[in-house]
């Protein structure tokens, strides 16, 4: 994991996501704030070093996910504050970023769709689910 963190160059705008993807399919995703990403990865590495190389010290992924869900719920992170809401917020930020780069709404939606792992043909889905449900006019 440390080698991956070292390989993250500031010149690259995309990051390859290999583990934890839906269906195990690797994908590229746009990094909107490299400084925040590097800081977060370094914090995650420090936590993992203290817990047997894992962010959540559980024997398998399913039990780690269950632990994560139960702890976020106990912390009151539900509804609009749920961990999945971060995905919605990121999608909205990415849409704004792409629009500021000169992409049309359709192009920006397709790019966000690919960043989220849906594929370029799901742009309208991204607009409907990640945009309007949060009051973001695309």
XYZ file of C-alpha atoms in Angstrom:
138
model
C 0.000 0.000 0.000
C 2.871 2.380 0.786
C 4.286 1.961 -2.716
C 0.924 2.999 -4.150
C 0.941 6.169 -2.049
C 4.478 7.006 -3.176
C 3.557 6.485 -6.824
C 0.750 9.050 -6.709
C 2.312 11.913 -8.628
C 0.960 15.427 -8.484
C 1.086 15.715 -12.268
C -1.515 13.018 -12.783
C -5.131 14.101 -12.611
C -6.544 10.589 -12.530
C -6.079 7.725 -10.146
C -6.591 4.054 -10.898
C -8.952 2.392 -8.416
C -8.353 -1.353 -8.296
C -9.643 -2.635 -4.961
C -13.128 -2.055 -3.585
C -14.752 -1.441 -6.951
C -18.114 -2.814 -7.938
C -17.637 -6.188 -9.552
C -13.872 -5.943 -9.028
C -13.484 -3.921 -12.238
C -10.631 -1.378 -12.108
C -11.488 2.157 -13.142
C -9.962 5.600 -13.502
C -11.314 8.438 -11.413
C -10.542 12.145 -11.436
C -8.864 13.656 -8.383
C -10.229 17.132 -7.749
C -7.961 17.999 -4.780
C -4.558 16.271 -4.773
C -3.425 17.881 -1.522
C -6.456 16.515 0.344
C -5.974 13.116 -1.302
C -2.318 12.854 -0.260
C -3.180 13.908 3.300
C -6.000 11.355 3.487
C -3.858 8.527 2.104
C -1.093 9.325 4.588
C -3.604 9.270 7.462
C -5.000 5.952 6.219
C -1.492 4.479 6.044
C -0.830 5.543 9.639
C -4.086 3.947 10.825
C -3.434 0.758 8.857
C 0.066 0.493 10.321
C -1.481 0.419 13.797
C -4.111 -2.214 12.878
C -2.330 -5.110 11.181
C -2.201 -3.349 7.819
C -5.954 -2.709 7.731
C -8.065 0.374 8.217
C -10.620 -1.767 10.040
C -9.054 -4.726 11.813
C -11.473 -7.462 10.811
C -10.697 -10.865 9.268
C -12.559 -10.254 6.003
C -14.076 -7.518 3.887
C -17.686 -8.345 4.762
C -17.107 -8.049 8.512
C -15.097 -4.840 7.979
C -17.969 -3.334 5.980
C -20.457 -4.370 8.661
C -18.266 -2.741 11.321
C -18.011 0.443 9.232
C -21.766 0.630 8.738
C -22.579 0.025 12.393
C -20.051 2.609 13.596
C -21.180 5.306 11.170
C -24.810 4.715 12.183
C -23.878 4.902 15.885
C -22.090 8.178 15.169
C -25.344 9.546 13.728
C -24.217 9.524 10.102
C -27.593 8.707 8.596
C -29.783 10.088 5.829
C -28.214 13.149 4.242
C -25.113 12.637 6.417
C -24.612 8.981 5.530
C -21.278 7.865 4.063
C -22.985 7.349 0.694
C -23.946 11.029 0.720
C -20.245 11.764 0.275
C -20.515 10.069 -3.119
C -23.368 12.403 -4.047
C -21.401 15.441 -2.896
C -18.339 14.331 -4.842
C -20.423 13.777 -7.988
C -21.782 17.303 -7.716
C -18.300 18.761 -7.193
C -16.995 16.779 -10.165
C -19.873 17.965 -12.355
C -19.073 21.571 -11.426
C -15.359 20.958 -12.087
C -15.988 19.523 -15.561
C -18.406 22.330 -16.456
C -15.750 24.869 -15.413
C -13.302 23.079 -17.721
C -15.615 23.816 -20.664
C -17.429 20.499 -21.018
C -21.126 20.507 -21.907
C -23.652 19.139 -19.394
C -23.850 15.916 -21.387
C -20.068 15.501 -21.550
C -19.636 16.360 -17.872
C -22.338 13.856 -16.901
C -20.625 11.121 -18.929
C -17.258 11.905 -17.326
C -18.733 11.858 -13.813
C -20.479 8.597 -14.646
C -17.159 7.023 -15.641
C -15.442 8.434 -12.543
C -18.110 6.795 -10.379
C -17.629 3.474 -12.155
C -20.923 3.464 -14.067
C -19.547 3.816 -17.597
C -19.965 6.642 -20.098
C -23.441 5.573 -21.182
C -24.953 6.347 -17.782
C -24.670 10.147 -17.869
C -28.433 10.685 -17.701
C -28.572 8.324 -14.728
C -25.911 10.423 -12.983
C -27.885 13.596 -13.668
C -31.064 12.056 -12.296
C -29.661 10.284 -9.230
C -26.686 12.379 -8.177
C -27.933 15.756 -9.305
C -31.605 16.443 -8.844
C -31.990 14.340 -5.700
C -29.671 16.767 -3.946
C -31.085 19.948 -5.436
C -28.141 20.443 -7.796
C -29.264 21.813 -11.135
C -27.222 20.175 -13.865
